[in-house]
Coordinates of C-alpha atoms in Angstrom, one line a residue:
X1 CA 0.0 0.0 0.0
X2 CA 1.5 3.4 -1.0
X3 CA 2.5 5.8 1.8
X4 CA 2.0 9.6 1.4
X5 CA 2.9 12.6 3.5
X6 CA -0.1 14.5 4.7
X7 CA -0.3 17.9 6.4
X8 CA 0.4 17.8 10.1
X9 CA -2.7 17.4 12.3
X10 CA -2.8 18.8 15.8
X11 CA -4.0 15.3 16.9
X12 CA -0.6 13.9 16.0
X13 CA 1.3 16.2 18.4
X14 CA 2.0 15.6 22.0
X15 CA 0.3 17.9 24.6
X16 CA 3.7 19.1 25.5
X17 CA 5.4 21.9 23.7
X18 CA 7.8 19.5 22.0
X19 CA 6.5 18.4 18.6
X20 CA 6.5 14.7 17.7
X21 CA 8.3 13.6 14.6
X22 CA 6.3 13.5 11.4
X23 CA 4.8 10.0 10.7
X24 CA 3.7 8.6 7.4
X25 CA 0.0 8.2 7.0
X26 CA -1.7 5.5 5.0
X27 CA -4.7 6.1 2.9
X28 CA -6.7 4.3 5.5
X29 CA -5.6 6.9 8.2
X30 CA -6.6 9.7 6.0
X31 CA -10.0 8.3 5.5
X32 CA -10.5 7.9 9.2
X33 CA -9.6 11.6 9.7
X34 CA -12.0 12.8 7.0
X35 CA -14.3 14.2 9.7
X36 CA -13.6 17.9 10.5
X37 CA -11.3 18.2 13.4
X38 CA -12.2 19.9 16.6
X39 CA -10.3 22.9 17.9
X40 CA -6.9 22.0 19.2
X41 CA -6.4 21.7 22.9
X42 CA -2.7 22.5 22.6
X43 CA -1.7 25.6 24.6
X44 CA 1.0 27.7 22.9
X45 CA 3.7 29.6 24.6
X46 CA 2.4 33.1 25.5
X47 CA 5.6 34.9 24.7
X48 CA 5.8 33.2 21.3
X49 CA 2.1 34.0 20.8
X50 CA 2.7 37.7 21.2
X51 CA 5.6 37.7 18.8
X52 CA 4.2 35.3 16.2
X53 CA 0.4 35.8 16.3
X54 CA 0.3 39.6 16.5
X55 CA 1.9 42.5 14.7
X56 CA 3.6 43.8 17.9
X57 CA 7.1 42.8 16.9
X58 CA 6.8 44.3 13.4
X59 CA 5.2 47.4 14.9
X60 CA 8.1 47.8 17.3
X61 CA 10.6 47.3 14.4
X62 CA 8.8 49.9 12.3
X63 CA 8.8 52.3 15.3
X64 CA 12.5 51.7 15.7
X65 CA 13.1 52.4 12.0
X66 CA 11.1 55.6 12.1
X67 CA 13.0 56.6 15.3
X68 CA 16.3 56.1 13.7
X69 CA 15.3 58.2 10.7
X70 CA 14.0 61.0 13.0
X71 CA 17.3 60.8 14.9
X72 CA 19.2 61.2 11.6
X73 CA 17.1 64.3 10.7
X74 CA 17.6 65.7 14.2
X75 CA 21.4 65.3 14.0
X76 CA 21.5 66.8 10.5
X77 CA 19.4 69.8 11.6
X78 CA 21.4 70.3 14.8
X79 CA 24.8 70.3 13.0
X80 CA 23.9 71.9 9.7
X81 CA 26.1 75.0 9.1
X82 CA 27.9 74.3 12.3
X83 CA 31.6 73.6 12.9
X84 CA 32.3 69.9 12.5
X85 CA 31.9 68.4 15.9
X86 CA 34.7 66.5 17.8
X87 CA 32.9 63.5 19.4
X88 CA 34.0 61.0 22.1
X89 CA 35.9 57.9 21.2
X90 CA 36.9 59.7 17.9
X91 CA 33.5 59.0 16.4
X92 CA 32.6 61.0 13.4
X93 CA 29.2 62.4 12.5
X94 CA 29.3 60.2 9.4
X95 CA 29.8 57.1 11.5
X96 CA 26.8 57.9 13.7
X97 CA 24.6 58.7 10.7
X98 CA 25.7 55.4 9.1
X99 CA 24.8 53.4 12.2
X100 CA 21.4 55.0 12.4
X101 CA 20.8 54.5 8.7
X102 CA 21.7 50.9 8.9
X103 CA 19.2 50.4 11.8
X104 CA 16.5 52.3 9.9
X105 CA 17.0 50.3 6.7
X106 CA 17.3 46.9 8.4
X107 CA 14.2 47.3 10.5
X108 CA 12.2 48.6 7.6
X109 CA 13.4 45.7 5.4
X110 CA 12.2 43.2 8.2
X111 CA 8.8 44.8 8.4
X112 CA 8.3 44.9 4.6
X113 CA 9.4 41.2 4.3
X114 CA 6.9 40.0 7.0
X115 CA 4.2 42.0 5.3
X116 CA 4.9 40.5 1.9
X117 CA 4.8 37.0 3.4
X118 CA 1.4 37.7 5.0
X119 CA 0.2 39.0 1.6
X120 CA 1.2 35.6 0.2
X121 CA -1.5 33.9 2.3
X122 CA -4.0 36.6 1.4
X123 CA -3.2 36.0 -2.2
X124 CA -4.1 32.3 -2.0
X125 CA -7.2 33.0 0.2
X126 CA -8.8 35.2 -2.5
X127 CA -11.8 34.1 -4.4
X128 CA -9.8 33.1 -7.5
X129 CA -7.4 30.2 -7.5
X130 CA -3.8 31.1 -8.2
X131 CA -0.7 29.3 -9.5
X132 CA 1.1 27.4 -6.9
X133 CA 4.3 29.0 -8.2
X134 CA 3.1 32.2 -6.5
X135 CA 4.1 30.6 -3.2
X136 CA 7.8 30.6 -4.3
X137 CA 7.4 34.1 -5.9
X138 CA 6.2 35.7 -2.7
X139 CA 8.8 34.0 -0.6
X140 CA 11.6 35.3 -3.0
X141 CA 10.1 38.8 -2.9
X142 CA 10.3 38.8 0.9
X143 CA 14.0 37.9 0.9
X144 CA 15.5 40.6 -1.3
X145 CA 15.5 42.9 -4.2
X146 CA 15.9 40.3 -6.9
X147 CA 12.8 38.4 -5.9
X148 CA 10.9 41.7 -5.5
X149 CA 11.9 42.7 -9.0
X150 CA 10.5 39.4 -10.2
X151 CA 7.2 39.9 -8.5
X152 CA 6.9 43.4 -9.9
X153 CA 7.4 42.0 -13.4
X154 CA 4.8 39.3 -12.8
X155 CA 2.2 41.3 -11.0
X156 CA 2.6 44.4 -13.1
X157 CA 1.5 46.7 -10.3
X158 CA -1.9 45.1 -9.9
X159 CA -1.7 44.3 -6.2
X160 CA -0.6 45.8 -2.9
X161 CA 2.5 43.5 -2.8
X162 CA 4.0 45.6 -5.7
X163 CA 4.2 48.6 -3.3
X164 CA 6.3 46.6 -0.8
X165 CA 8.4 45.0 -3.5
X166 CA 9.2 48.5 -4.9
X167 CA 10.4 49.6 -1.4
X168 CA 12.6 46.5 -1.2
X169 CA 14.2 47.3 -4.6
X170 CA 14.7 50.9 -3.8
X171 CA 16.3 50.1 -0.4
X172 CA 19.4 49.3 -2.4
X173 CA 19.9 53.1 -2.8
X174 CA 19.2 53.9 0.9
X175 CA 22.8 53.8 2.1
X176 CA 24.4 55.5 -1.0
X177 CA 21.9 58.4 -0.6
X178 CA 22.5 58.8 3.1
X179 CA 26.3 58.9 2.5
X180 CA 25.8 61.9 0.2
X181 CA 23.8 63.9 2.7
X182 CA 26.7 65.5 4.5
X183 CA 29.3 67.7 3.0
X184 CA 32.3 69.3 4.8
X185 CA 33.1 72.7 3.2
X186 CA 35.9 74.9 4.6
X187 CA 34.5 78.2 5.7
X188 CA 35.5 81.3 7.6
X189 CA 34.6 81.5 11.3
X190 CA 34.7 84.5 13.6
X191 CA 37.5 84.7 16.2
X192 CA 36.0 86.5 19.3
X193 CA 39.3 87.8 20.5
X194 CA 40.9 88.4 17.1
X195 CA 42.3 91.8 16.0
X196 CA 41.0 93.5 12.9
X197 CA 41.6 97.3 12.7
X198 CA 41.4 99.6 9.7
X199 CA 42.3 103.2 9.5
X200 CA 39.6 105.8 9.0
X201 CA 40.0 109.5 8.2
X202 CA 37.6 112.2 9.4
X203 CA 39.6 115.2 8.2
X204 CA 42.6 115.9 5.9
X205 CA 45.6 116.7 8.1
X206 CA 48.0 118.8 6.1
X207 CA 51.0 118.4 8.4
X208 CA 54.2 120.3 7.6
X209 CA 55.5 121.5 4.3
X210 CA 57.9 118.7 4.3
X211 CA 55.1 116.2 4.8
X212 CA 53.3 117.5 1.8
X213 CA 56.5 117.5 -0.3
X214 CA 57.2 113.9 0.7
X215 CA 53.7 112.9 -0.2
X216 CA 53.9 114.7 -3.5
X217 CA 57.2 113.0 -4.3
X218 CA 55.7 109.6 -3.4
X219 CA 52.9 110.3 -5.8
X220 CA 55.4 111.1 -8.6
X221 CA 57.6 108.1 -7.9
X222 CA 55.5 105.5 -6.2
X223 CA 57.3 102.4 -4.8
X224 CA 54.1 100.5 -4.3
X225 CA 50.3 101.2 -4.2
X226 CA 48.9 103.8 -1.8
X227 CA 46.6 101.5 0.2
X228 CA 47.0 101.6 3.9
X229 CA 46.7 98.0 4.8
X230 CA 44.6 97.2 7.9
X231 CA 45.8 95.1 10.8
X232 CA 44.5 91.5 10.8
X233 CA 45.8 89.0 13.4
X234 CA 44.5 85.9 11.6
X235 CA 45.2 86.8 8.0
X236 CA 41.5 86.6 7.2
X237 CA 39.4 89.6 8.3
X238 CA 36.3 91.4 7.1
X239 CA 34.8 94.9 7.8
X240 CA 31.4 96.3 7.2
X241 CA 31.2 99.0 4.6
X242 CA 32.5 102.3 6.0
X243 CA 33.2 105.9 4.8
X244 CA 36.4 107.8 5.0
X245 CA 37.7 111.3 3.9
X246 CA 40.4 111.5 1.3
X247 CA 41.8 113.6 -1.6
X248 CA 40.3 112.8 -5.0
X249 CA 41.4 113.7 -8.5
X250 CA 39.3 114.3 -11.5
X251 CA 40.7 115.2 -14.9
X252 CA 39.3 116.6 -18.2
X253 CA 40.8 116.9 -21.6
X254 CA 40.3 120.5 -22.9
X255 CA 42.6 120.4 -26.0
X256 CA 39.8 121.3 -28.3
X257 CA 38.7 124.4 -26.3
X258 CA 42.1 125.6 -25.2
X259 CA 43.9 128.4 -27.2
X260 CA 47.5 129.2 -27.9
X261 CA 48.2 132.9 -28.4
X262 CA 51.6 134.3 -29.4
X263 CA 53.3 136.3 -32.3
X264 CA 57.0 136.0 -33.1
X265 CA 57.3 139.1 -35.2
X266 CA 60.3 139.4 -37.5
X267 CA 61.7 135.9 -37.7
X268 CA 65.0 137.1 -39.3
X269 CA 66.2 138.6 -36.1
X270 CA 66.8 137.2 -32.6
X271 CA 63.6 137.5 -30.8
X272 CA 62.1 136.6 -27.3
X273 CA 58.4 136.4 -27.2
X274 CA 55.8 135.5 -24.5
X275 CA 53.1 133.1 -25.5
X276 CA 49.9 132.3 -23.5
X277 CA 47.8 129.1 -23.2
X278 CA 44.2 130.0 -22.2
X279 CA 41.8 127.5 -20.8
X280 CA 38.1 127.4 -21.3
X281 CA 35.7 129.4 -19.1
X282 CA 35.6 128.3 -15.5
X283 CA 38.6 125.9 -16.0
X284 CA 41.1 128.1 -14.3
X285 CA 43.8 130.6 -15.4
X286 CA 46.1 130.1 -18.3
X287 CA 49.8 130.1 -18.5
X288 CA 52.5 132.4 -20.1
X289 CA 55.7 130.9 -21.3
X290 CA 58.7 132.2 -23.2
X291 CA 59.7 131.4 -26.8
X292 CA 63.1 132.3 -28.1
X293 CA 63.9 132.5 -31.9
X294 CA 67.6 132.1 -32.5
X295 CA 69.6 132.4 -35.7
X296 CA 71.9 129.4 -35.7
X297 CA 75.3 129.4 -37.5
X298 CA 77.3 126.3 -38.3
X299 CA 79.3 125.1 -35.3
X300 CA 77.2 127.2 -33.0
X301 CA 76.7 126.6 -29.3
X302 CA 73.5 124.7 -29.5
X303 CA 73.7 121.0 -30.3
X304 CA 76.3 119.2 -32.3
X305 CA 78.1 120.8 -35.3
X306 CA 76.1 121.2 -38.4
X307 CA 77.1 122.1 -42.0
X308 CA 74.8 125.0 -42.5
X309 CA 72.9 127.7 -40.7
X310 CA 69.3 128.3 -39.9
X311 CA 66.8 129.3 -37.3
X312 CA 65.9 127.4 -34.1
X313 CA 63.0 127.8 -31.6
X314 CA 63.6 127.4 -27.9
X315 CA 60.5 126.6 -25.8
X316 CA 59.3 124.0 -23.2
X317 CA 57.8 120.8 -24.7
X318 CA 55.5 120.3 -21.8
X319 CA 54.1 122.7 -19.1
X320 CA 52.5 121.9 -15.8
X321 CA 51.0 124.8 -13.8
X322 CA 48.5 125.6 -11.1
X323 CA 45.3 126.7 -13.0
X324 CA 43.5 127.5 -9.8
X325 CA 45.0 128.6 -6.5
X326 CA 41.8 129.4 -4.9
X327 CA 41.6 129.5 -1.2
X328 CA 43.2 132.3 0.7
X329 CA 41.1 131.7 3.8
X330 CA 38.9 134.8 3.4
X331 CA 37.1 134.3 0.0
X332 CA 33.4 134.2 -0.1
X333 CA 33.3 133.2 -3.8
X334 CA 34.0 129.5 -3.3
X335 CA 30.5 128.3 -4.4
X336 CA 30.8 130.2 -7.6
X337 CA 33.6 128.1 -9.0
X338 CA 32.8 124.6 -10.2
X339 CA 34.6 122.4 -12.7
X340 CA 33.2 119.1 -13.9
X341 CA 30.8 118.8 -11.0
X342 CA 33.4 119.7 -8.4
X343 CA 32.6 122.8 -6.4
X344 CA 35.6 124.8 -5.2
X345 CA 38.3 122.1 -5.5
X346 CA 41.5 122.4 -3.4
X347 CA 43.6 123.1 -6.5
X348 CA 43.4 122.7 -10.3
X349 CA 46.5 121.5 -12.2
X350 CA 46.9 122.0 -15.9
X351 CA 49.2 120.3 -18.4
X352 CA 50.0 121.1 -21.9
X353 CA 52.2 119.5 -24.5
X354 CA 53.7 121.8 -27.1
X355 CA 55.1 120.7 -30.4
X356 CA 56.3 122.5 -33.6
X357 CA 54.0 122.5 -36.6
X358 CA 55.6 120.8 -39.7
X359 CA 56.5 122.8 -42.8
X360 CA 55.5 126.4 -42.1
X361 CA 57.1 129.5 -43.6
X362 CA 59.6 131.4 -41.4
X363 CA 57.4 134.5 -41.7
X364 CA 54.3 132.8 -40.4
X365 CA 52.9 133.8 -37.0
X366 CA 54.5 131.9 -34.1
X367 CA 51.1 130.5 -33.1
X368 CA 51.0 128.7 -36.4
X369 CA 54.4 127.2 -35.9
X370 CA 53.7 125.9 -32.4
X371 CA 50.7 123.8 -31.5
X372 CA 49.2 122.5 -28.2
X373 CA 48.8 118.8 -28.9
X374 CA 47.4 117.9 -25.5
X375 CA 45.8 120.1 -22.8
X376 CA 44.5 118.5 -19.7
X377 CA 43.3 119.9 -16.4
X378 CA 43.0 117.9 -13.1
X379 CA 41.2 119.0 -10.0
X380 CA 42.2 117.9 -6.5
X381 CA 39.4 118.0 -3.9
X382 CA 38.3 116.7 -0.6
X383 CA 36.0 113.7 -1.1
X384 CA 34.2 111.1 0.9
X385 CA 34.5 107.5 -0.2
X386 CA 32.8 104.2 0.8
X387 CA 35.2 101.3 1.3
X388 CA 34.8 97.6 1.1
X389 CA 37.8 96.0 2.8
X390 CA 38.6 92.4 3.4
X391 CA 41.7 90.3 3.9
X392 CA 41.9 86.7 2.7
X393 CA 44.9 84.5 3.2
X394 CA 47.0 87.6 4.1
X395 CA 46.1 89.5 0.9
X396 CA 44.2 92.7 1.4
X397 CA 41.4 93.7 -0.9
X398 CA 40.4 97.4 -0.8
X399 CA 37.6 98.5 -3.0
X400 CA 36.1 102.0 -3.4
X401 CA 32.4 101.8 -4.3
X402 CA 31.1 105.4 -4.0
X403 CA 32.7 108.8 -4.2
X404 CA 31.1 112.0 -2.8
X405 CA 32.9 115.2 -3.9
X406 CA 30.8 117.3 -1.5
X407 CA 30.9 121.1 -1.5
X408 CA 33.2 123.7 0.1
X409 CA 31.7 126.9 1.6
X410 CA 33.1 129.9 3.3
X411 CA 31.7 131.2 6.6
X412 CA 32.5 134.9 6.1
X413 CA 31.8 136.3 9.6
X414 CA 34.0 133.6 11.2
X415 CA 36.3 133.3 8.3
X416 CA 36.1 129.5 8.3
X417 CA 36.1 127.2 5.3
X418 CA 33.8 124.1 5.6
X419 CA 33.6 121.0 3.4
X420 CA 30.3 119.1 3.6
X421 CA 29.4 115.8 1.8
X422 CA 26.4 115.9 -0.5
X423 CA 25.0 112.9 1.3
X424 CA 23.4 114.6 4.4
X425 CA 23.2 111.2 6.2
X426 CA 27.0 111.4 6.5
X427 CA 27.3 114.9 7.9
X428 CA 29.6 113.5 10.6
X429 CA 32.4 113.7 8.0
X430 CA 31.9 117.5 7.5
X431 CA 35.3 119.2 7.6
X432 CA 35.9 122.5 9.3
X433 CA 39.3 123.3 7.7
X434 CA 40.4 125.6 10.5
X435 CA 39.7 123.0 13.2
X436 CA 40.6 119.7 11.5
X437 CA 44.3 120.4 11.0
X438 CA 44.0 123.3 8.6
X439 CA 45.8 126.4 9.9
X440 CA 43.8 129.6 9.9
X441 CA 44.0 131.6 6.7
X442 CA 46.3 128.9 5.2
X443 CA 44.2 126.0 4.1
X444 CA 45.4 122.7 2.6
X445 CA 45.7 123.9 -1.0
X446 CA 48.4 126.3 0.0
X447 CA 50.6 123.4 1.1
X448 CA 49.6 121.5 -2.0
X449 CA 50.5 124.4 -4.4
X450 CA 53.8 125.1 -2.7
X451 CA 54.7 121.4 -2.8
X452 CA 53.8 121.1 -6.4
X453 CA 55.9 124.1 -7.4
X454 CA 59.0 122.4 -6.0
X455 CA 58.5 119.5 -8.4
X456 CA 57.3 121.4 -11.5
X457 CA 60.0 124.0 -12.4
X458 CA 59.2 123.6 -16.0
X459 CA 60.7 126.9 -17.2
X460 CA 64.1 125.5 -16.4
X461 CA 63.9 122.8 -19.0
X462 CA 63.3 124.4 -22.4
X463 CA 63.9 122.4 -25.5
X464 CA 65.5 123.6 -28.8
X465 CA 63.8 122.8 -32.1
X466 CA 65.9 123.6 -35.2
X467 CA 64.4 124.5 -38.5
X468 CA 66.1 122.7 -41.4
X469 CA 67.0 125.5 -43.9
X470 CA 66.4 123.2 -46.9
X471 CA 62.8 122.0 -46.4
X472 CA 61.8 124.3 -43.5
X473 CA 60.9 121.3 -41.3
X474 CA 61.6 121.0 -37.6
X475 CA 64.4 118.7 -36.5
X476 CA 63.3 117.6 -33.1
X477 CA 66.2 115.3 -32.4
X478 CA 68.7 118.1 -32.1
X479 CA 69.0 120.0 -28.9
X480 CA 66.3 118.0 -27.1
X481 CA 66.7 118.4 -23.3
X482 CA 65.3 115.7 -21.0
X483 CA 63.5 116.2 -17.7
X484 CA 62.6 113.4 -15.2
X485 CA 59.2 114.9 -14.5
X486 CA 58.3 115.2 -18.2
X487 CA 59.6 111.7 -18.9
X488 CA 57.5 110.4 -16.0
X489 CA 54.4 112.2 -17.4
X490 CA 55.0 110.8 -20.9
X491 CA 55.5 107.3 -19.4
X492 CA 52.2 107.0 -17.4
X493 CA 50.2 110.1 -18.5
X494 CA 49.3 113.2 -16.7
X495 CA 46.0 111.9 -15.5
X496 CA 47.5 108.8 -13.9
X497 CA 50.2 110.9 -12.3
X498 CA 47.7 113.3 -10.7
X499 CA 45.7 110.3 -9.5
X500 CA 48.8 108.9 -7.8
X501 CA 49.5 112.2 -6.2
X502 CA 46.0 112.4 -4.8
X503 CA 46.2 108.9 -3.5
X504 CA 49.5 109.7 -1.8
X505 CA 47.9 112.6 0.0
X506 CA 45.1 110.3 1.2
X507 CA 47.7 107.8 2.3
X508 CA 49.5 110.5 4.3
X509 CA 46.2 111.5 6.0
X510 CA 45.3 107.9 6.9
X511 CA 48.7 107.1 8.3
X512 CA 48.5 110.2 10.6
X513 CA 44.9 109.5 11.6
X514 CA 43.9 108.4 15.1
X515 CA 40.5 107.1 14.0
X516 CA 40.2 103.3 13.6
X517 CA 37.4 100.9 12.7
X518 CA 37.2 97.4 14.1
X519 CA 36.3 94.5 11.9
X520 CA 36.0 90.8 12.4
X521 CA 38.9 88.4 12.5
X522 CA 38.2 85.1 11.0
X523 CA 39.8 81.7 10.6
X524 CA 39.2 78.7 8.3
X525 CA 37.2 75.9 9.9
X526 CA 35.5 72.8 8.6
X527 CA 31.7 73.1 8.7
X528 CA 28.9 70.6 8.3
X529 CA 26.7 71.3 5.3
X530 CA 23.6 69.2 4.8
X531 CA 22.4 68.5 1.3
X532 CA 18.8 67.9 2.1
X533 CA 17.7 66.7 -1.4
X534 CA 19.6 63.5 -0.8
X535 CA 17.2 62.8 2.2
X536 CA 14.1 62.8 -0.1
X537 CA 14.4 59.2 -1.3
X538 CA 15.1 57.6 2.1
X539 CA 12.3 59.6 3.7
X540 CA 9.9 58.5 0.9
X541 CA 10.9 54.8 1.5
X542 CA 10.2 55.1 5.2
X543 CA 6.8 56.8 4.6
X544 CA 5.8 54.3 1.8
X545 CA 7.0 51.4 3.9
X546 CA 4.8 52.5 6.8
X547 CA 1.8 52.9 4.5
X548 CA 2.4 49.4 3.0
X549 CA 2.6 47.8 6.5
X550 CA -0.5 49.5 7.7
X551 CA -2.4 48.5 4.5
X552 CA -1.3 44.9 5.0
X553 CA -2.5 44.7 8.6
X554 CA -5.9 46.2 7.6
X555 CA -6.4 43.7 4.7
X556 CA -5.3 40.8 6.8
X557 CA -7.8 41.7 9.6
X558 CA -10.7 42.3 7.1
X559 CA -10.0 38.9 5.5
X560 CA -9.9 37.1 8.9
X561 CA -6.6 35.7 7.9
X562 CA -4.4 34.2 10.6
X563 CA -1.0 35.8 11.0
X564 CA 1.2 33.2 9.5
X565 CA 3.5 35.7 7.9
X566 CA 6.9 34.0 7.2
X567 CA 6.3 30.9 9.3
X568 CA 8.0 27.9 7.7
X569 CA 5.6 25.6 9.6
X570 CA 2.5 26.8 7.9
X571 CA 3.0 24.8 4.7
X572 CA 3.3 21.6 6.7
X573 CA 0.1 22.2 8.6
X574 CA -1.8 23.8 5.8
X575 CA -0.2 22.4 2.7
X576 CA -1.9 20.6 -0.2
X577 CA -4.9 18.7 1.0
X578 CA -4.0 15.7 -1.2
X579 CA -0.6 14.4 -1.8
X580 CA 1.0 13.0 -4.9
X581 CA 3.3 10.5 -3.2
X582 CA 7.0 10.6 -4.1
X583 CA 6.4 12.0 -7.6
X584 CA 8.2 15.4 -6.9
X585 CA 11.5 14.4 -5.6
X586 CA 13.6 17.3 -7.0
X587 CA 13.3 21.1 -6.7
X588 CA 13.1 21.6 -10.5
X589 CA 10.2 19.1 -10.8
X590 CA 8.4 20.8 -8.0
X591 CA 8.9 24.2 -9.6
X592 CA 7.6 22.9 -12.9
X593 CA 4.6 21.2 -11.3
X594 CA 3.9 24.3 -9.2
X595 CA 3.6 26.4 -12.4
X596 CA 0.9 24.1 -13.7
X597 CA -0.9 23.7 -10.4
X598 CA -3.7 26.2 -9.4
X599 CA -4.5 26.1 -5.8
X600 CA -6.7 28.0 -3.3
X601 CA -6.5 28.4 0.5
X602 CA -9.8 27.1 1.8
X603 CA -11.2 25.2 4.8
X604 CA -11.0 21.5 4.2
X605 CA -14.3 19.5 4.2
X606 CA -12.3 16.6 5.5
X607 CA -10.7 18.1 8.6
X608 CA -12.0 21.6 8.8
X609 CA -8.6 23.2 8.5
X610 CA -7.3 25.9 6.1
X611 CA -5.7 23.9 3.4
X612 CA -4.3 24.6 -0.1
X613 CA -6.8 22.9 -2.4
X614 CA -6.2 22.1 -6.0
X615 CA -8.4 23.4 -8.7

């Protein structure tokens, strides 16, 4: 008589907790047990019952997973944009986040796996019979992403299990995403006791004549820039934007409107003439200079020997003069003089380049033979500037963002000269020239003019230009005198030179100033920067996993389905109601047969138990 393996019957177990070994049943035994069995009198272990017959363990695991994720968010929020912490036992923030992420992921995977196993039994308890291979498919899905991917392909998102399978597959990206959450940029951090001091000027201090001459000379022949570097103890400092008084320069090219007036007279005789360069209206006074016409004989005193005689002009090739020397300390006409938007500047310098005109008759007027090729005026004035200052890695950055030229006025009864910024909100920077270092009746421009005259003795350096007797053209290579100041002007330009002089005056004032402005000393530190977008996927997995678990518990309760979950004993006690003997001895045969077999979980008419019944 053939022997078959039947599902385990509670009647075949001992009343003790230890299970008896499985015994083969004959077909006669099965017939005798065809009557529905009565409820089992076996009493299970209460502790095991709580863990296996309820969702308490899975609920605690889910709570633990959520708690780990909330702890991760709390740590990220607490340390975001803060200095990287130094923790006990040399633990790093990354290590703690990794531990919490592992706990969160592992607990969530456990809960999802148990829920998928429970859905397996709900799948076979449905009204429609299903392929027995689904048993293997659900088990594989509960074990890992490969099985979950298979059930997604098979189910095609038609059941709740696909939601859990999706979570299992995406859990592969949980750890990589969490590792990308924290970044450690190097930023500047304030040093509470650091030193950061910048000079600030509230008034232009003229000092002595020697001070101004020194500053003027530095402007003409600078050794470096004119920035007064602030003090920074850490090599990295910042200051809020602040204002400071200084001397500014503004230049204008007036070549087209300037005029050269002179007349040589009889060019066949030796002659000395005075020529005048006049400036446009309201640009300052002009300048008179001497021109000498000399009749040159071969071997004469001027220049190298020459085989022939002719005429030569002697005049300065470049002239620098004070176009406006305004303030005498008692003038009430300050506000009437304005040049290029600057009202009553400290001083106006003018520069003219003179050059002989080519191919002109000897009898032509001198003004036709000499032309002013470049006439420029530059105004020096008190100004208020806004500064952006910072020091990074020991390198100072000083930027000027706004310039306020202000206005100078004269208080006639008190005979005081005042400078006031146009921006009335910065009236604290108003300069009373007689009380901010300016001597009474001898304001700053007097020092400035006297200092400039020492460096611009232009009349001492006239040049000689010979007229070639053959073609009446000027030979400028002969008799050309050199002057260091003129060479310097030609090298960098008059505008640049005047800007350097003004900057040197400002530097002098800042170096002598007692006013300082405190900034913030900073140092480089490693900060924690959270890239929150990397948290989105892990957060979604926790939320979707929670929804999937809750949905599974609700479906299981509504279907009155016992909580078998991933129990390996359920197939033994609730397996196929009828056996096929030893026909399926290998796993491959069982897989093939399972694909052809449609089963349904129903109560057996023979013994009253839930059994997998064939179609």
